[in-house]
mmCIF file of C-alpha atoms in Angstrom:
data_model
loop_
_atom_site.group_PDB
_atom_site.id
_atom_site.type_symbol
_atom_site.label_atom_id
_atom_site.label_comp_id
_atom_site.label_asym_id
_atom_site.label_seq_id
_atom_site.Cartn_x
_atom_site.Cartn_y
_atom_site.Cartn_z
ATOM 1 C CA UNK A 1 89.510 91.190 101.822
ATOM 2 C CA UNK A 2 90.900 94.321 102.694
ATOM 3 C CA UNK A 3 90.578 92.893 106.088
ATOM 4 C CA UNK A 4 93.237 90.606 105.428
ATOM 5 C CA UNK A 5 95.697 93.377 104.086
ATOM 6 C CA UNK A 6 95.290 95.006 107.722
ATOM 7 C CA UNK A 7 96.079 92.176 109.617
ATOM 8 C CA UNK A 8 98.863 91.127 107.347
ATOM 9 C CA UNK A 9 100.457 94.432 108.602
ATOM 10 C CA UNK A 10 99.508 93.653 112.358
ATOM 11 C CA UNK A 11 101.491 90.266 111.859
ATOM 12 C CA UNK A 12 104.621 91.831 110.415
ATOM 13 C CA UNK A 13 106.780 94.597 111.541
ATOM 14 C CA UNK A 14 104.007 96.691 113.521
ATOM 15 C CA UNK A 15 103.561 98.827 110.670
ATOM 16 C CA UNK A 16 99.611 98.886 111.339
ATOM 17 C CA UNK A 17 98.326 102.422 110.526
ATOM 18 C CA UNK A 18 94.606 103.187 111.330
ATOM 19 C CA UNK A 19 93.819 105.885 109.131
ATOM 20 C CA UNK A 20 94.910 104.537 105.995
ATOM 21 C CA UNK A 21 93.736 100.932 106.982
ATOM 22 C CA UNK A 22 90.266 102.464 107.382
ATOM 23 C CA UNK A 23 90.583 104.837 104.368
ATOM 24 C CA UNK A 24 91.375 101.642 102.320
ATOM 25 C CA UNK A 25 88.285 99.694 103.471
ATOM 26 C CA UNK A 26 86.147 102.927 103.009
ATOM 27 C CA UNK A 27 87.510 102.959 99.252
ATOM 28 C CA UNK A 28 86.623 99.344 98.874
ATOM 29 C CA UNK A 29 83.035 99.722 100.123
ATOM 30 C CA UNK A 30 82.418 102.548 98.171
ATOM 31 C CA UNK A 31 83.874 100.844 94.859
ATOM 32 C CA UNK A 32 81.557 97.966 95.608
ATOM 33 C CA UNK A 33 78.440 100.229 96.024
ATOM 34 C CA UNK A 34 79.361 102.037 92.757
ATOM 35 C CA UNK A 35 79.904 99.104 90.599
ATOM 36 C CA UNK A 36 76.507 97.846 92.048
ATOM 37 C CA UNK A 37 74.873 101.131 91.079
ATOM 38 C CA UNK A 38 76.595 100.928 87.471
ATOM 39 C CA UNK A 39 75.219 97.725 86.902
ATOM 40 C CA UNK A 40 71.647 98.457 87.745
ATOM 41 C CA UNK A 41 71.905 101.556 85.430
ATOM 42 C CA UNK A 42 73.801 100.109 82.432
ATOM 43 C CA UNK A 43 71.922 96.773 82.552
ATOM 44 C CA UNK A 44 68.683 98.405 82.572
ATOM 45 C CA UNK A 45 69.602 101.009 79.678
ATOM 46 C CA UNK A 46 70.875 97.883 77.596
ATOM 47 C CA UNK A 47 67.772 95.913 78.181
ATOM 48 C CA UNK A 48 69.435 93.155 80.227
ATOM 49 C CA UNK A 49 67.386 93.257 83.280
ATOM 50 C CA UNK A 50 64.069 91.434 81.622
ATOM 51 C CA UNK A 51 60.850 91.299 83.704
ATOM 52 C CA UNK A 52 61.586 87.596 84.505
ATOM 53 C CA UNK A 53 64.838 88.444 86.022
ATOM 54 C CA UNK A 54 65.593 85.990 89.185
ATOM 55 C CA UNK A 55 67.911 88.181 90.922
ATOM 56 C CA UNK A 56 67.242 90.522 93.870
ATOM 57 C CA UNK A 57 65.281 93.721 93.154
ATOM 58 C CA UNK A 58 66.804 96.242 91.002
ATOM 59 C CA UNK A 59 65.749 99.734 91.735
ATOM 60 C CA UNK A 60 65.970 101.226 88.181
ATOM 61 C CA UNK A 61 64.070 97.942 86.555
ATOM 62 C CA UNK A 62 61.442 98.166 89.149
ATOM 63 C CA UNK A 63 60.822 101.806 88.538
ATOM 64 C CA UNK A 64 61.480 102.749 92.051
ATOM 65 C CA UNK A 65 64.107 105.310 91.125
ATOM 66 C CA UNK A 66 64.549 106.973 87.547
ATOM 67 C CA UNK A 67 67.602 106.146 85.626
ATOM 68 C CA UNK A 68 69.130 109.644 85.952
ATOM 69 C CA UNK A 69 68.974 109.573 89.646
ATOM 70 C CA UNK A 70 70.879 106.233 89.970
ATOM 71 C CA UNK A 71 73.475 107.566 87.471
ATOM 72 C CA UNK A 72 73.858 110.748 89.555
ATOM 73 C CA UNK A 73 74.261 108.409 92.771
ATOM 74 C CA UNK A 74 76.485 106.130 90.903
ATOM 75 C CA UNK A 75 78.745 109.395 90.035
ATOM 76 C CA UNK A 76 78.726 110.585 93.729
ATOM 77 C CA UNK A 77 79.694 107.512 95.130
ATOM 78 C CA UNK A 78 82.838 106.895 92.468
ATOM 79 C CA UNK A 79 83.728 110.772 93.454
ATOM 80 C CA UNK A 80 83.618 110.018 97.115
ATOM 81 C CA UNK A 81 85.989 106.969 96.379
ATOM 82 C CA UNK A 82 88.283 109.184 94.625
ATOM 83 C CA UNK A 83 88.155 111.891 97.332
ATOM 84 C CA UNK A 84 89.243 109.217 100.008
ATOM 85 C CA UNK A 85 91.754 107.835 97.300
ATOM 86 C CA UNK A 86 93.543 111.211 97.199
ATOM 87 C CA UNK A 87 94.758 110.555 101.117
ATOM 88 C CA UNK A 88 95.882 107.058 100.049
ATOM 89 C CA UNK A 89 97.667 108.488 97.115
ATOM 90 C CA UNK A 90 99.582 110.657 99.428
ATOM 91 C CA UNK A 91 100.508 107.751 101.513
ATOM 92 C CA UNK A 92 101.361 105.048 98.567
ATOM 93 C CA UNK A 93 102.435 107.520 95.816
ATOM 94 C CA UNK A 94 101.685 106.509 92.002
ATOM 95 C CA UNK A 95 101.188 102.847 92.581
ATOM 96 C CA UNK A 96 98.154 103.538 94.365
ATOM 97 C CA UNK A 97 97.163 106.441 91.838
ATOM 98 C CA UNK A 98 97.368 104.054 89.103
ATOM 99 C CA UNK A 99 95.310 101.184 90.972
ATOM 100 C CA UNK A 100 92.669 103.799 91.902
ATOM 101 C CA UNK A 101 92.095 105.027 88.364
ATOM 102 C CA UNK A 102 92.103 101.359 87.009
ATOM 103 C CA UNK A 103 89.650 100.516 89.772
ATOM 104 C CA UNK A 104 87.180 103.195 88.884
ATOM 105 C CA UNK A 105 87.320 102.617 84.990
ATOM 106 C CA UNK A 106 87.041 98.930 85.252
ATOM 107 C CA UNK A 107 84.014 99.528 87.751
ATOM 108 C CA UNK A 108 82.542 101.661 85.065
ATOM 109 C CA UNK A 109 83.492 99.257 82.060
ATOM 110 C CA UNK A 110 82.030 96.113 83.924
ATOM 111 C CA UNK A 111 78.536 96.795 82.557
ATOM 112 C CA UNK A 112 78.917 99.989 80.726
ATOM 113 C CA UNK A 113 81.088 101.409 77.762
ATOM 114 C CA UNK A 114 81.578 100.038 74.213
ATOM 115 C CA UNK A 115 82.812 96.731 75.508
ATOM 116 C CA UNK A 116 81.234 95.704 78.812
ATOM 117 C CA UNK A 117 83.517 93.429 80.362
ATOM 118 C CA UNK A 118 80.408 91.455 82.072
ATOM 119 C CA UNK A 119 79.163 90.818 78.384
ATOM 120 C CA UNK A 120 82.286 89.181 77.049
ATOM 121 C CA UNK A 121 83.397 86.517 79.495
ATOM 122 C CA UNK A 122 86.194 88.471 81.190
ATOM 123 C CA UNK A 123 84.473 89.892 84.262
ATOM 124 C CA UNK A 124 85.463 86.962 86.521
ATOM 125 C CA UNK A 125 89.032 87.676 86.054
ATOM 126 C CA UNK A 126 88.759 91.481 86.825
ATOM 127 C CA UNK A 127 86.574 90.623 89.860
ATOM 128 C CA UNK A 128 89.410 88.355 91.157
ATOM 129 C CA UNK A 129 92.141 90.934 90.393
ATOM 130 C CA UNK A 130 90.456 93.951 91.875
ATOM 131 C CA UNK A 131 88.732 92.266 95.147
ATOM 132 C CA UNK A 132 91.558 89.881 95.797
ATOM 133 C CA UNK A 133 94.930 90.954 94.826
ATOM 134 C CA UNK A 134 94.265 94.602 94.577
ATOM 135 C CA UNK A 135 92.384 95.048 97.645
ATOM 136 C CA UNK A 136 94.722 93.127 99.790
ATOM 137 C CA UNK A 137 97.880 94.177 98.429
ATOM 138 C CA UNK A 138 96.478 97.674 98.132
ATOM 139 C CA UNK A 139 95.671 97.696 101.730
ATOM 140 C CA UNK A 140 98.901 96.425 102.799
ATOM 141 C CA UNK A 141 100.828 99.037 100.759
ATOM 142 C CA UNK A 142 99.380 102.002 102.028
ATOM 143 C CA UNK A 143 100.377 100.976 105.560
ATOM 144 C CA UNK A 144 103.723 99.345 105.369
ATOM 145 C CA UNK A 145 104.948 100.983 102.116
ATOM 146 C CA UNK A 146 105.986 97.949 100.373
ATOM 147 C CA UNK A 147 104.655 94.276 99.432
ATOM 148 C CA UNK A 148 105.818 90.790 100.616
ATOM 149 C CA UNK A 149 105.308 87.412 98.877
ATOM 150 C CA UNK A 150 102.987 86.647 102.042
ATOM 151 C CA UNK A 151 100.707 89.519 101.248
ATOM 152 C CA UNK A 152 100.431 88.545 97.413
ATOM 153 C CA UNK A 153 99.801 84.820 98.164
ATOM 154 C CA UNK A 154 97.314 85.731 101.032
ATOM 155 C CA UNK A 155 95.232 87.811 98.434
ATOM 156 C CA UNK A 156 94.294 84.730 96.467
ATOM 157 C CA UNK A 157 92.045 82.939 98.607
ATOM 158 C CA UNK A 158 89.790 85.910 99.225
ATOM 159 C CA UNK A 159 89.738 86.782 95.618
ATOM 160 C CA UNK A 160 88.710 83.282 94.593
ATOM 161 C CA UNK A 161 85.808 83.399 97.005
ATOM 162 C CA UNK A 162 84.493 86.823 95.916
ATOM 163 C CA UNK A 163 85.001 85.682 92.312
ATOM 164 C CA UNK A 164 82.410 82.664 93.157
ATOM 165 C CA UNK A 165 79.915 85.109 94.140
ATOM 166 C CA UNK A 166 79.923 86.217 90.879
ATOM 167 C CA UNK A 167 79.563 82.926 89.436
ATOM 168 C CA UNK A 168 76.597 82.082 91.565
ATOM 169 C CA UNK A 169 74.858 85.502 90.294
ATOM 170 C CA UNK A 170 75.845 84.466 86.507
ATOM 171 C CA UNK A 171 74.509 80.665 86.905
ATOM 172 C CA UNK A 172 71.253 82.352 88.237
ATOM 173 C CA UNK A 173 70.807 84.514 85.415
ATOM 174 C CA UNK A 174 72.328 82.188 82.710
ATOM 175 C CA UNK A 175 68.892 81.924 80.729
ATOM 176 C CA UNK A 176 67.979 85.644 80.688
ATOM 177 C CA UNK A 177 71.451 86.730 80.008
ATOM 178 C CA UNK A 178 71.872 84.504 77.028
ATOM 179 C CA UNK A 179 68.486 85.817 75.485
ATOM 180 C CA UNK A 180 69.760 89.507 76.078
ATOM 181 C CA UNK A 181 73.076 88.845 74.333
ATOM 182 C CA UNK A 182 75.295 89.285 77.794
ATOM 183 C CA UNK A 183 77.930 86.514 77.259
ATOM 184 C CA UNK A 184 79.159 86.158 80.874
ATOM 185 C CA UNK A 185 81.627 83.306 81.300
ATOM 186 C CA UNK A 186 78.651 81.134 82.794
ATOM 187 C CA UNK A 187 76.920 81.591 79.415
ATOM 188 C CA UNK A 188 80.120 80.618 77.370
ATOM 189 C CA UNK A 189 80.846 77.652 79.846
ATOM 190 C CA UNK A 190 77.263 76.476 80.010
ATOM 191 C CA UNK A 191 75.608 75.544 83.453
ATOM 192 C CA UNK A 192 77.604 72.463 84.216
ATOM 193 C CA UNK A 193 81.006 74.415 83.278
ATOM 194 C CA UNK A 194 79.784 77.324 85.527
ATOM 195 C CA UNK A 195 79.088 74.920 88.425
ATOM 196 C CA UNK A 196 82.735 73.251 87.948
ATOM 197 C CA UNK A 197 84.259 76.908 87.872
ATOM 198 C CA UNK A 198 82.421 77.614 91.249
ATOM 199 C CA UNK A 199 83.558 74.370 92.861
ATOM 200 C CA UNK A 200 87.231 74.988 91.509
ATOM 201 C CA UNK A 201 87.174 78.521 92.914
ATOM 202 C CA UNK A 202 85.912 76.953 96.329
ATOM 203 C CA UNK A 203 88.770 74.408 96.235
ATOM 204 C CA UNK A 204 91.391 76.771 95.283
ATOM 205 C CA UNK A 205 90.386 79.030 98.260
ATOM 206 C CA UNK A 206 90.671 76.227 100.785
ATOM 207 C CA UNK A 207 93.910 74.955 99.299
ATOM 208 C CA UNK A 208 95.645 78.377 99.999
ATOM 209 C CA UNK A 209 96.270 78.195 103.594
ATOM 210 C CA UNK A 210 97.851 74.389 103.564
ATOM 211 C CA UNK A 211 99.892 75.694 100.906
ATOM 212 C CA UNK A 212 101.082 78.737 102.825
ATOM 213 C CA UNK A 213 101.704 76.185 105.809
ATOM 214 C CA UNK A 214 103.901 74.080 103.529
ATOM 215 C CA UNK A 215 105.771 77.122 102.294
ATOM 216 C CA UNK A 216 106.701 77.824 105.972
ATOM 217 C CA UNK A 217 104.733 81.340 106.094
ATOM 218 C CA UNK A 218 103.481 80.415 109.886
ATOM 219 C CA UNK A 219 102.201 77.855 112.036
ATOM 220 C CA UNK A 220 99.140 75.780 112.414
ATOM 221 C CA UNK A 221 96.937 78.664 113.020
ATOM 222 C CA UNK A 222 96.945 79.308 109.140
ATOM 223 C CA UNK A 223 94.784 76.289 108.824
ATOM 224 C CA UNK A 224 92.103 78.254 110.691
ATOM 225 C CA UNK A 225 90.200 79.321 107.745
ATOM 226 C CA UNK A 226 89.639 75.595 106.813
ATOM 227 C CA UNK A 227 86.912 75.850 109.774
ATOM 228 C CA UNK A 228 84.635 77.551 107.039
ATOM 229 C CA UNK A 229 84.617 74.675 104.598
ATOM 230 C CA UNK A 230 81.376 73.265 105.982
ATOM 231 C CA UNK A 231 79.490 76.197 104.944
ATOM 232 C CA UNK A 232 80.571 75.379 101.229
ATOM 233 C CA UNK A 233 78.812 72.062 101.030
ATOM 234 C CA UNK A 234 75.173 73.007 101.130
ATOM 235 C CA UNK A 235 76.098 75.926 98.486
ATOM 236 C CA UNK A 236 77.470 73.294 96.110
ATOM 237 C CA UNK A 237 74.518 71.072 96.599
ATOM 238 C CA UNK A 238 71.965 74.082 96.004
ATOM 239 C CA UNK A 239 73.741 74.847 92.809
ATOM 240 C CA UNK A 240 74.071 71.233 91.470
ATOM 241 C CA UNK A 241 70.353 70.328 92.116
ATOM 242 C CA UNK A 242 68.204 73.756 92.166
ATOM 243 C CA UNK A 243 69.882 76.072 89.419
ATOM 244 C CA UNK A 244 66.232 76.885 88.209
ATOM 245 C CA UNK A 245 64.942 78.168 91.521
ATOM 246 C CA UNK A 246 65.380 81.817 91.762
ATOM 247 C CA UNK A 247 65.067 82.196 95.634
ATOM 248 C CA UNK A 248 67.302 79.220 96.283
ATOM 249 C CA UNK A 249 69.764 80.750 93.977
ATOM 250 C CA UNK A 250 69.591 83.977 95.758
ATOM 251 C CA UNK A 251 70.116 82.214 99.011
ATOM 252 C CA UNK A 252 73.263 80.470 97.826
ATOM 253 C CA UNK A 253 74.436 84.117 96.660
ATOM 254 C CA UNK A 254 74.080 85.106 100.163
ATOM 255 C CA UNK A 255 75.520 82.069 101.415
ATOM 256 C CA UNK A 256 78.696 82.520 99.219
ATOM 257 C CA UNK A 257 79.029 85.848 100.584
ATOM 258 C CA UNK A 258 78.615 84.739 104.202
ATOM 259 C CA UNK A 259 81.281 81.904 103.412
ATOM 260 C CA UNK A 260 83.779 84.831 102.106
ATOM 261 C CA UNK A 261 83.181 86.863 105.289
ATOM 262 C CA UNK A 262 83.792 83.781 107.665
ATOM 263 C CA UNK A 263 86.819 82.740 105.755
ATOM 264 C CA UNK A 264 88.466 86.169 105.573
ATOM 265 C CA UNK A 265 87.688 86.785 109.296
ATOM 266 C CA UNK A 266 89.410 83.737 110.231
ATOM 267 C CA UNK A 267 92.317 84.152 107.867
ATOM 268 C CA UNK A 268 92.883 87.586 109.371
ATOM 269 C CA UNK A 269 92.595 86.000 112.999
ATOM 270 C CA UNK A 270 95.380 83.506 111.773
ATOM 271 C CA UNK A 271 97.539 86.068 110.533
ATOM 272 C CA UNK A 272 97.307 88.180 113.544
ATOM 273 C CA UNK A 273 98.111 85.334 115.595
ATOM 274 C CA UNK A 274 101.506 84.747 114.027
ATOM 275 C CA UNK A 275 103.063 88.265 114.688
#
């Protein structure tokens, strides 16, 4: 998603700045690693990661790394993100500082704290917000020093697809999460509702390029992300037919991540081609 923010600047008034662009990408990566470590630690401590879990191996549950070391690694990764963030704050001022603090707190609150976001059906919204608009607009802002309507609109598609990755994860774990009292949105909606959410998220992402074209934000190259649409068809089929199959769902999880990457690269290329 941050890649889209980088190329939005390249498309615009020539405000591309390599150092803040790389720093923003580094912070996004570190936050992703940090939230994964936090999920591993807090889900283990909360008894959510049961032995019959269908997802990929988690090091704490498997006994490969002691919980204390996972917690220490989590703290180190968030500290590294904050350290890189100091440079971005120097570039972007208090808005970037506020976004940085909110990002780390939300990452910790995703699975931890007195009211874990992932256990109360609201995590999907936070994933969309922080990995879509915040990532794209934040990357744009630290380079250009301002925001544009195109930057905000271009953040929607990546955010929707990244949220779809979460939906696959939660749909796969719907039974074990329900037994553990973890009320993800998939648990609240049920399997059919979660599948419908997944389809709507993908449809919304693929609707954005034509909408931007219709709004006069660029030329036909804006439709380039639609070339990734064929990747979505087998994913929807897998979720609809083989939800109970852990390996198939894990493959769909990886496939949705791959779809997101291809979509974002094509979107970035389309934006860069309309300078």
